[in-house]
mmCIF file of C-alpha atoms and ligand atoms in Angstrom:
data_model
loop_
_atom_site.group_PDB
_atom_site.id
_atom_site.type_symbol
_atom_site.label_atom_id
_atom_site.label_comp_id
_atom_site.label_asym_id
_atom_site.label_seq_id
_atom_site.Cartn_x
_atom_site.Cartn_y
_atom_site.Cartn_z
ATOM 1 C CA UNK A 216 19.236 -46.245 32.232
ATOM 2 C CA UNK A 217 21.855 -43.284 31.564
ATOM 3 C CA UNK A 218 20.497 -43.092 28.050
ATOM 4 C CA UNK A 219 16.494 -42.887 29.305
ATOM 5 C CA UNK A 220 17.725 -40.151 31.710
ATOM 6 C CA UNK A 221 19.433 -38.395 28.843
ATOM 7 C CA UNK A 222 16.138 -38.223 26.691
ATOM 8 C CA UNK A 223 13.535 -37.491 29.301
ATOM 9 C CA UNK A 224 15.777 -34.303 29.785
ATOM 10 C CA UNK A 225 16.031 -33.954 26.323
ATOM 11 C CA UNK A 226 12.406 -34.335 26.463
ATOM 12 C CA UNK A 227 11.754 -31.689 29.331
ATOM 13 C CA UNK A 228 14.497 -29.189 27.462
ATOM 14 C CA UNK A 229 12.428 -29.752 23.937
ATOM 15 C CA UNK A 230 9.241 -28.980 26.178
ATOM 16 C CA UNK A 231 10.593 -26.266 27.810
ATOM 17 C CA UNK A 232 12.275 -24.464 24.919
ATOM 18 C CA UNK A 233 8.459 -24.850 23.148
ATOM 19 C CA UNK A 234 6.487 -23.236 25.904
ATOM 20 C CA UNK A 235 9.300 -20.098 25.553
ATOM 21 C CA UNK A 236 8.557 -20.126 22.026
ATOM 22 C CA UNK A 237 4.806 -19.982 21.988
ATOM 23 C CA UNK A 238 5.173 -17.202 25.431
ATOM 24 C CA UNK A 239 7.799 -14.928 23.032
ATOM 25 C CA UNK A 240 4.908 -15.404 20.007
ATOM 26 C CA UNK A 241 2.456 -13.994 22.600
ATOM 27 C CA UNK A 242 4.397 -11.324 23.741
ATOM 28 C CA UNK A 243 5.271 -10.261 20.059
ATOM 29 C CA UNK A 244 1.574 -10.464 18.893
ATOM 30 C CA UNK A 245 0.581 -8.365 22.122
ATOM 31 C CA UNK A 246 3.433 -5.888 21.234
ATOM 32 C CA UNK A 247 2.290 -5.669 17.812
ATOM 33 C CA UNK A 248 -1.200 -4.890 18.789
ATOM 34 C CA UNK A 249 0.102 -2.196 20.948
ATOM 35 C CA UNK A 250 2.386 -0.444 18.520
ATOM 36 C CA UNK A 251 -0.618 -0.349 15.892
ATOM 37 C CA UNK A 252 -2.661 1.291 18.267
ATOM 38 C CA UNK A 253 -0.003 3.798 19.027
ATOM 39 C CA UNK A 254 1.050 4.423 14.534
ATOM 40 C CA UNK A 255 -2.936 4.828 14.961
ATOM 41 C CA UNK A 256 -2.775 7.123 17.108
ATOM 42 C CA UNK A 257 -0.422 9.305 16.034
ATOM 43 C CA UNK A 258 -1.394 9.016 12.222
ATOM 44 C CA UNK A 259 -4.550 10.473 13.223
ATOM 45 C CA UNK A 260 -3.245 13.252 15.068
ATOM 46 C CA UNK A 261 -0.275 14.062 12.162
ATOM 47 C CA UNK A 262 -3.428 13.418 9.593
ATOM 48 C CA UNK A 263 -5.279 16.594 11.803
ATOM 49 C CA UNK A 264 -2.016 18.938 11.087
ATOM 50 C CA UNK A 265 -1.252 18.085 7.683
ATOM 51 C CA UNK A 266 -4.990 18.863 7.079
ATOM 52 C CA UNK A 267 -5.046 22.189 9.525
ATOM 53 C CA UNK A 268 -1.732 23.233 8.041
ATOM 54 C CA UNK A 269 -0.965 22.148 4.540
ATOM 55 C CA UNK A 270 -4.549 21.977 3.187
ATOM 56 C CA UNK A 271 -5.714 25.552 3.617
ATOM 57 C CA UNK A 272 -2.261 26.579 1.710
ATOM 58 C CA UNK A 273 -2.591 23.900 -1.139
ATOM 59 C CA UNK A 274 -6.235 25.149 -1.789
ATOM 60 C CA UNK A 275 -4.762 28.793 -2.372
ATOM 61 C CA UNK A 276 -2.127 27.408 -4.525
ATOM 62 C CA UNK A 277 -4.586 25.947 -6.499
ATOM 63 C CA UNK A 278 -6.765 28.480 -6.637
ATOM 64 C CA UNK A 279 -3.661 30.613 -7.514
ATOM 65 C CA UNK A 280 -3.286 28.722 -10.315
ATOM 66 C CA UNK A 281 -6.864 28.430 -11.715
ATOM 67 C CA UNK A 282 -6.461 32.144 -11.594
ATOM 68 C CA UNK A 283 -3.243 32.707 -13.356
ATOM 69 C CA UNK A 284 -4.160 30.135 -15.875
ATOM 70 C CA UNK A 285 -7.487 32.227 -16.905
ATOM 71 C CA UNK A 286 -5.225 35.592 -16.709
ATOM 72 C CA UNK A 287 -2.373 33.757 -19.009
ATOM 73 C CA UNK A 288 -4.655 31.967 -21.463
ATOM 74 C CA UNK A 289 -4.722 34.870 -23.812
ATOM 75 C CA UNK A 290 -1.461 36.395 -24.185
ATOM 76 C CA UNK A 291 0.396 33.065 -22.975
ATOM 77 C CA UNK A 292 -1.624 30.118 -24.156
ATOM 78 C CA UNK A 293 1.123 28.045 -24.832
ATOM 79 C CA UNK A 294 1.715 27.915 -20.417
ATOM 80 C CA UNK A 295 -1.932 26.604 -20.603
ATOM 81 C CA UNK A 296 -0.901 22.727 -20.662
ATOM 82 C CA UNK A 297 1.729 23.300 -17.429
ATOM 83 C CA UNK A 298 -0.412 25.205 -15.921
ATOM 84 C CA UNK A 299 -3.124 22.125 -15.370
ATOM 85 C CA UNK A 300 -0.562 20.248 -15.171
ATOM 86 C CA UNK A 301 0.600 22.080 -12.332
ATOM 87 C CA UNK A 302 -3.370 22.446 -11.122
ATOM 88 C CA UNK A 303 -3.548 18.637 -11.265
ATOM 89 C CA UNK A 304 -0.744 18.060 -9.228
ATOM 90 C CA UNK A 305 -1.589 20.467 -6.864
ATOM 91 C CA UNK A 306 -5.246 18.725 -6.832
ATOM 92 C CA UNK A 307 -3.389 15.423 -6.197
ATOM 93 C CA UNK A 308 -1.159 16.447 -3.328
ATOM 94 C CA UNK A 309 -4.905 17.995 -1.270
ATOM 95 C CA UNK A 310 -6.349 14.364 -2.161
ATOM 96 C CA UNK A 311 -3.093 12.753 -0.733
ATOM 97 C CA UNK A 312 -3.721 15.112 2.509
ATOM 98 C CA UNK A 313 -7.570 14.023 2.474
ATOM 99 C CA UNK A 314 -5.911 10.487 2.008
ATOM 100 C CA UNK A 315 -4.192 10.709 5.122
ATOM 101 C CA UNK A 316 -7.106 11.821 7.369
ATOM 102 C CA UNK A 317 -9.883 9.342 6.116
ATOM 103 C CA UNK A 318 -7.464 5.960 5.290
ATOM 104 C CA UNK A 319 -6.291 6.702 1.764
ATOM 105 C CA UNK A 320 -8.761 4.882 -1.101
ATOM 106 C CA UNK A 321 -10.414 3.452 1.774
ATOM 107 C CA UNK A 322 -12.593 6.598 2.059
ATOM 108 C CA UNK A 323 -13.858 6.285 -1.282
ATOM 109 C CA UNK A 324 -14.560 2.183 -0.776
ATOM 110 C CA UNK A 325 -18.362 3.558 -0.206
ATOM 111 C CA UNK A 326 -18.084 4.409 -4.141
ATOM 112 C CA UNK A 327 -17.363 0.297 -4.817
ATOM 113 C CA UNK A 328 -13.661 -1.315 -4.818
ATOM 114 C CA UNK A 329 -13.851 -1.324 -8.391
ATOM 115 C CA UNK A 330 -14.008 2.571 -8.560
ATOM 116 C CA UNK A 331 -11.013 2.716 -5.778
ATOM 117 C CA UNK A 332 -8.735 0.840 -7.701
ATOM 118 C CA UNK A 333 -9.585 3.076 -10.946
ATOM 119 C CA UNK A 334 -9.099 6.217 -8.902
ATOM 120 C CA UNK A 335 -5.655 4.518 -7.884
ATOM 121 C CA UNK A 336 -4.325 3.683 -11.171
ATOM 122 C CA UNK A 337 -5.387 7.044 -12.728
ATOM 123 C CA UNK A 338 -3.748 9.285 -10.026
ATOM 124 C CA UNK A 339 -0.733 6.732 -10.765
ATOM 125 C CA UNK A 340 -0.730 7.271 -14.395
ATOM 126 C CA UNK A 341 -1.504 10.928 -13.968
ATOM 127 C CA UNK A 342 1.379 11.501 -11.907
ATOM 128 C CA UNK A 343 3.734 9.669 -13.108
ATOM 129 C CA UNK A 344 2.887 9.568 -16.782
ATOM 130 C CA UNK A 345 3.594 5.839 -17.113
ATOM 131 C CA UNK A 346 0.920 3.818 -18.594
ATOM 132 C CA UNK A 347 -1.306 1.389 -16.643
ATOM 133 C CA UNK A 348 -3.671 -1.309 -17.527
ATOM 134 C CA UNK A 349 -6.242 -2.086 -15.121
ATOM 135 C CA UNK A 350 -7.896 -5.205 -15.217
ATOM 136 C CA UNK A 351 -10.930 -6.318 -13.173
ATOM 137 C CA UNK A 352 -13.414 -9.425 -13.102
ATOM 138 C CA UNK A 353 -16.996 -8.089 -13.833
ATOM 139 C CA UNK A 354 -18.141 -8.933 -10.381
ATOM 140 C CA UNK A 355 -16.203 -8.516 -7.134
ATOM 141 C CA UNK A 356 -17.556 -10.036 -3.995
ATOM 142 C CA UNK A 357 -15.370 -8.877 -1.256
ATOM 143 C CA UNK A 358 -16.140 -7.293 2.433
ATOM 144 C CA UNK A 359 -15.201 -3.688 3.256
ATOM 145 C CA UNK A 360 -11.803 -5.013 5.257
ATOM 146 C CA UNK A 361 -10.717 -7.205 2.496
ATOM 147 C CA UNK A 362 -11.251 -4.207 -0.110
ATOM 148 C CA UNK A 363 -9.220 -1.675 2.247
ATOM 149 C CA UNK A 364 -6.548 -4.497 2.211
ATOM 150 C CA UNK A 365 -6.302 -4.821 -0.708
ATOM 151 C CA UNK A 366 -6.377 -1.011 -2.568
ATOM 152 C CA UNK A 367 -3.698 -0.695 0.413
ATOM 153 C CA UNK A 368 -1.465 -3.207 -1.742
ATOM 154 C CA UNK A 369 -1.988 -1.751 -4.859
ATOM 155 C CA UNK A 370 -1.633 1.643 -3.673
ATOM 156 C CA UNK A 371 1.946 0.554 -1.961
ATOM 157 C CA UNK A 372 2.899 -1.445 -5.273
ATOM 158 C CA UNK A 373 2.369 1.841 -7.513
ATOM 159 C CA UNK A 374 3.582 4.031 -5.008
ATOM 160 C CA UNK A 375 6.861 1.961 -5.149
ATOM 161 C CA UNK A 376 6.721 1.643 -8.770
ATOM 162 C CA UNK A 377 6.542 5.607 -9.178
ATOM 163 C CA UNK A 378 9.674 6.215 -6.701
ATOM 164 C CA UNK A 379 11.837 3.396 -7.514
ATOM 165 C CA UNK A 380 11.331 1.351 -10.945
ATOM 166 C CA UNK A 381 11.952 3.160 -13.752
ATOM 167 C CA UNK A 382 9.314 1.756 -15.522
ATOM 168 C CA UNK A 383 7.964 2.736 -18.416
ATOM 169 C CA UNK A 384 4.728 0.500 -18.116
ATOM 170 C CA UNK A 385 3.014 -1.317 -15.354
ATOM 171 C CA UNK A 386 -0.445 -3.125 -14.762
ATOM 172 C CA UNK A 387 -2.560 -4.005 -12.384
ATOM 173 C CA UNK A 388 -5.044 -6.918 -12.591
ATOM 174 C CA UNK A 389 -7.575 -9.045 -10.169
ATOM 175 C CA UNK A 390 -8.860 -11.922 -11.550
ATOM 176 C CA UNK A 391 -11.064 -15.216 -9.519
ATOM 177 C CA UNK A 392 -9.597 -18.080 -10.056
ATOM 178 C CA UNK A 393 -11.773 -20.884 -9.088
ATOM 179 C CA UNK A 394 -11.479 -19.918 -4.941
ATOM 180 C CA UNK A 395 -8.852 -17.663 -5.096
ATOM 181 C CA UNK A 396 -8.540 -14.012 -6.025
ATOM 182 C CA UNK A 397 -5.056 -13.267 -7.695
ATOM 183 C CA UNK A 398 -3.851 -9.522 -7.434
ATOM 184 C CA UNK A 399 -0.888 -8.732 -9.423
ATOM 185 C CA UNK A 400 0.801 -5.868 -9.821
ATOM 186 C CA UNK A 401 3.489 -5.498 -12.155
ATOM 187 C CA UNK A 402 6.031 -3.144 -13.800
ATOM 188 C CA UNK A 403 8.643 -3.406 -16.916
ATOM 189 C CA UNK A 404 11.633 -1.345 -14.684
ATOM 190 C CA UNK A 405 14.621 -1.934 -13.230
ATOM 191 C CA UNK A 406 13.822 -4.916 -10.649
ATOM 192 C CA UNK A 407 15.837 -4.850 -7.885
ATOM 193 C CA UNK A 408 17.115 -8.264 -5.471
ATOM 194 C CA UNK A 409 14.836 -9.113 -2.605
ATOM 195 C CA UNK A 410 17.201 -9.732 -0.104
ATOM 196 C CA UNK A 411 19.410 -6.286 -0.641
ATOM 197 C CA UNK A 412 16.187 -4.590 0.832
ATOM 198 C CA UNK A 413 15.621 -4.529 4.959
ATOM 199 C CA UNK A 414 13.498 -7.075 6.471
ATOM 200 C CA UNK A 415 11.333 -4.586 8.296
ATOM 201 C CA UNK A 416 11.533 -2.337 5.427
ATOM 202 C CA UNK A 417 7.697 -0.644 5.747
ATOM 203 C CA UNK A 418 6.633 -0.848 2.182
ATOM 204 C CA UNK A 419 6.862 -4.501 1.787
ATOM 205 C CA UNK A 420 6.180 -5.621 5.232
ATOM 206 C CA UNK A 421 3.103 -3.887 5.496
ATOM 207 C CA UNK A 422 1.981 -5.918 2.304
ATOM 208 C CA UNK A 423 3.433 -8.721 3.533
ATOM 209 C CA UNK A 424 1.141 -8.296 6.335
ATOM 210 C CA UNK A 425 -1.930 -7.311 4.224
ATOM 211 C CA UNK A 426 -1.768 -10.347 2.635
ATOM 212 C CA UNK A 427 -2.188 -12.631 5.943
ATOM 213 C CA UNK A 428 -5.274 -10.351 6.834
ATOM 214 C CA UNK A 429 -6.294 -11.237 3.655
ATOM 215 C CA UNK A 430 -5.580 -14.848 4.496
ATOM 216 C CA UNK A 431 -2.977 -15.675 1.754
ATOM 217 C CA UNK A 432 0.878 -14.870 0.533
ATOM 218 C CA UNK A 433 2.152 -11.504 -1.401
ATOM 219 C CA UNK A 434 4.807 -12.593 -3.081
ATOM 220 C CA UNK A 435 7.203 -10.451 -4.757
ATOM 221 C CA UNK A 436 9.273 -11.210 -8.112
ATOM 222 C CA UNK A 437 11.788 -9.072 -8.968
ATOM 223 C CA UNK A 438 15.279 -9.328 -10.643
ATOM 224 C CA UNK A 439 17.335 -6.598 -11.881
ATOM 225 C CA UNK A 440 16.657 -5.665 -14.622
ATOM 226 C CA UNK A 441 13.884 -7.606 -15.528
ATOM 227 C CA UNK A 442 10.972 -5.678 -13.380
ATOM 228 C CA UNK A 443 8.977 -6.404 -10.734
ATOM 229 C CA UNK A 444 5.588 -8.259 -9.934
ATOM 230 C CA UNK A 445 3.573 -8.282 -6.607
ATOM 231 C CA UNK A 446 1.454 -10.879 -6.279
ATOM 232 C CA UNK A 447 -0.896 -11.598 -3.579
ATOM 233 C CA UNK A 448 -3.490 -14.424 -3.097
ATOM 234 C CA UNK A 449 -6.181 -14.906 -1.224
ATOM 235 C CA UNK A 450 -9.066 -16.681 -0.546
ATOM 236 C CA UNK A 451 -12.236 -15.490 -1.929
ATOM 237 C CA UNK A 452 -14.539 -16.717 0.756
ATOM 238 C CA UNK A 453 -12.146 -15.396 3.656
ATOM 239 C CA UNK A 454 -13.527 -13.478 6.179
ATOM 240 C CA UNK A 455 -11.573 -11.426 8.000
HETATM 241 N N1 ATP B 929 8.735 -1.787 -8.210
HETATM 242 C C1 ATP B 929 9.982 -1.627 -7.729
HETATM 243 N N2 ATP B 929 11.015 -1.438 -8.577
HETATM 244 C C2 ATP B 929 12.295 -1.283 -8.144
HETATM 245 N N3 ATP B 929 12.638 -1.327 -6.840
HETATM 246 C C3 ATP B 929 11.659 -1.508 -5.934
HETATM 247 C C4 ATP B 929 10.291 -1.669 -6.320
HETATM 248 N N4 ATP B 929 9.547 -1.877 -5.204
HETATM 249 C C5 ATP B 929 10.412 -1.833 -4.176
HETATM 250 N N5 ATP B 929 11.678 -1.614 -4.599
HETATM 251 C C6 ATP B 929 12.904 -1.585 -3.768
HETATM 252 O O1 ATP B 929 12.598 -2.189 -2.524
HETATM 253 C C7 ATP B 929 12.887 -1.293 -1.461
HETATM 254 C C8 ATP B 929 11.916 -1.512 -0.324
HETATM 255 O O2 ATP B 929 10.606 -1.084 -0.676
HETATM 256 P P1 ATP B 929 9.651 -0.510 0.463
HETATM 257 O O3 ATP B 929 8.350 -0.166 -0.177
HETATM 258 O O4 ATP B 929 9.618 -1.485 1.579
HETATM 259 O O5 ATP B 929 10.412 0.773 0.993
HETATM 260 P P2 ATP B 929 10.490 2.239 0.384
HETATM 261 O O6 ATP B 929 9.561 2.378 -0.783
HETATM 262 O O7 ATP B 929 11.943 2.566 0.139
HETATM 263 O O8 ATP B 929 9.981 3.129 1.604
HETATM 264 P P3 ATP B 929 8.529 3.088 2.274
HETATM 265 O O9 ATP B 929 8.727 2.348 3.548
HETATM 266 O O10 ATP B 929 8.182 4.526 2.443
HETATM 267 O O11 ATP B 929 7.591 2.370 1.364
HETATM 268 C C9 ATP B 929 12.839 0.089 -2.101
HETATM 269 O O12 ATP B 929 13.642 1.011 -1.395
HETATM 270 C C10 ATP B 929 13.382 -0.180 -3.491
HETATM 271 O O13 ATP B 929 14.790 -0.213 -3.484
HETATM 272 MG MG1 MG B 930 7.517 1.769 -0.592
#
């Protein structure tokens, strides 16, 4: 008798402790639905500045620069190379800017994902003078949401790769396997261990959470050392 008491109140604890569970899940999904609209918010307004402010005085710098270059090229044309290097930095940095505003690559998704991903790894390669393989299937078949999602995680993975790895080559590649799609991303530089990084450390989360918008994993393999590979997979046929 005792014991039968004992389990229907481990019973009503069990059922009790579940419906605080699934009321805390609801709570965090509403509160992460909340704070997105708010980061929304606010990167559109700090999108407006950075355009209003910074644009107007990267375009003179640039122009600046055309100019000097044409006014060097004779007597000096040994500055010529820094000086478009200089130009195409300066391009990159109003593109970033322009990035900001529209959603990054995203604004250029109306030229095809496949172009968006070549724009990506060229600014990469451009800037950071590492060199990148790009490899695509011939046909891509995705929406306009799973595309944004996923030049997001590329963008991330060679944005990390430029400030952090060391590398000295990378690649990025998207092939259809059977279902699946299978994005990697990888580099040949330092690595570094998983678990020395914060959990809510933006970078990685927000792939992380690409990837379930996506409807599949990014997983991330890194040791030091030995480089570092994003991987995310995904169902071709998900809608999302
Ligand atoms: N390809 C890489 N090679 C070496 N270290 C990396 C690489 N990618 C990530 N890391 C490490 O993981 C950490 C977390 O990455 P994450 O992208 O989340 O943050 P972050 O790049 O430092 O800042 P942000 O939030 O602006 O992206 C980095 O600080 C870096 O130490
Ligand atoms: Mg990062």
């Amino acid at each position: 008798m005792t014991d039968t008491k004992t389990l229907s109140q481990h019973g009503n604890r069990t059922q009790t402790q579940q419906n605080e569970a699934t009321e805390d899940a609801r709570h965090r999904r509403h509160r992460a639905k909340l704070y997105a609209a708010i980061r929304d918010k606010e990167r559109k307004r700090i999108a407006r500045e950075l355009h209003d402010e910074l644009g107007q005085q990267l375009t003179a710098l640039q122009q600046g620069l055309g100019v000097l270059g044409i006014r060097l090229k004779r007597d000096r044309p040994d500055l010529d190379d820094e000086i478009q290097r200089l130009i195409g930095i300066t391009h990159s940095a109003i593109e970033a800017i322009r990035d900001v505003q529209f959603g990054g690559p995203i604004g250029r998704l109306q030229h095809g994902l496949e172009n968006s991903l070549k724009h990506l790894v060229d600014d990469f390669k451009r800037l950071s003078g590492i060199d990148c393989r790009c490899s695509l299937p011939p046909a891509l078949d995705l929406n306009t949401d799973q595309a944004s999602h996923l030049c997001r995680i590329v963008q991330e993975s060679l944005t990390n790769i430029l400030r952090h790895a060391q590398a000295s080559r990378a690649a990025v590649s998207l092939e259809q396997r059977d279902n699946d799609y299978v994005l990697e991303i990888s580099d040949d530089g330092r690595g570094f261990t998983l678990s020395d990084t914060l959990p809510d450390s933006t970078g990685l989360s927000g792939m992380r959470e690409r990837g379930k918008r996506l409807g599949g994993p990014v997983i991330i393999f890194s040791h030091p050392g030995q480089g570092t590979i994003v991987q995310a997979i995904f169902p071709a046929a998900h809608r999302v």
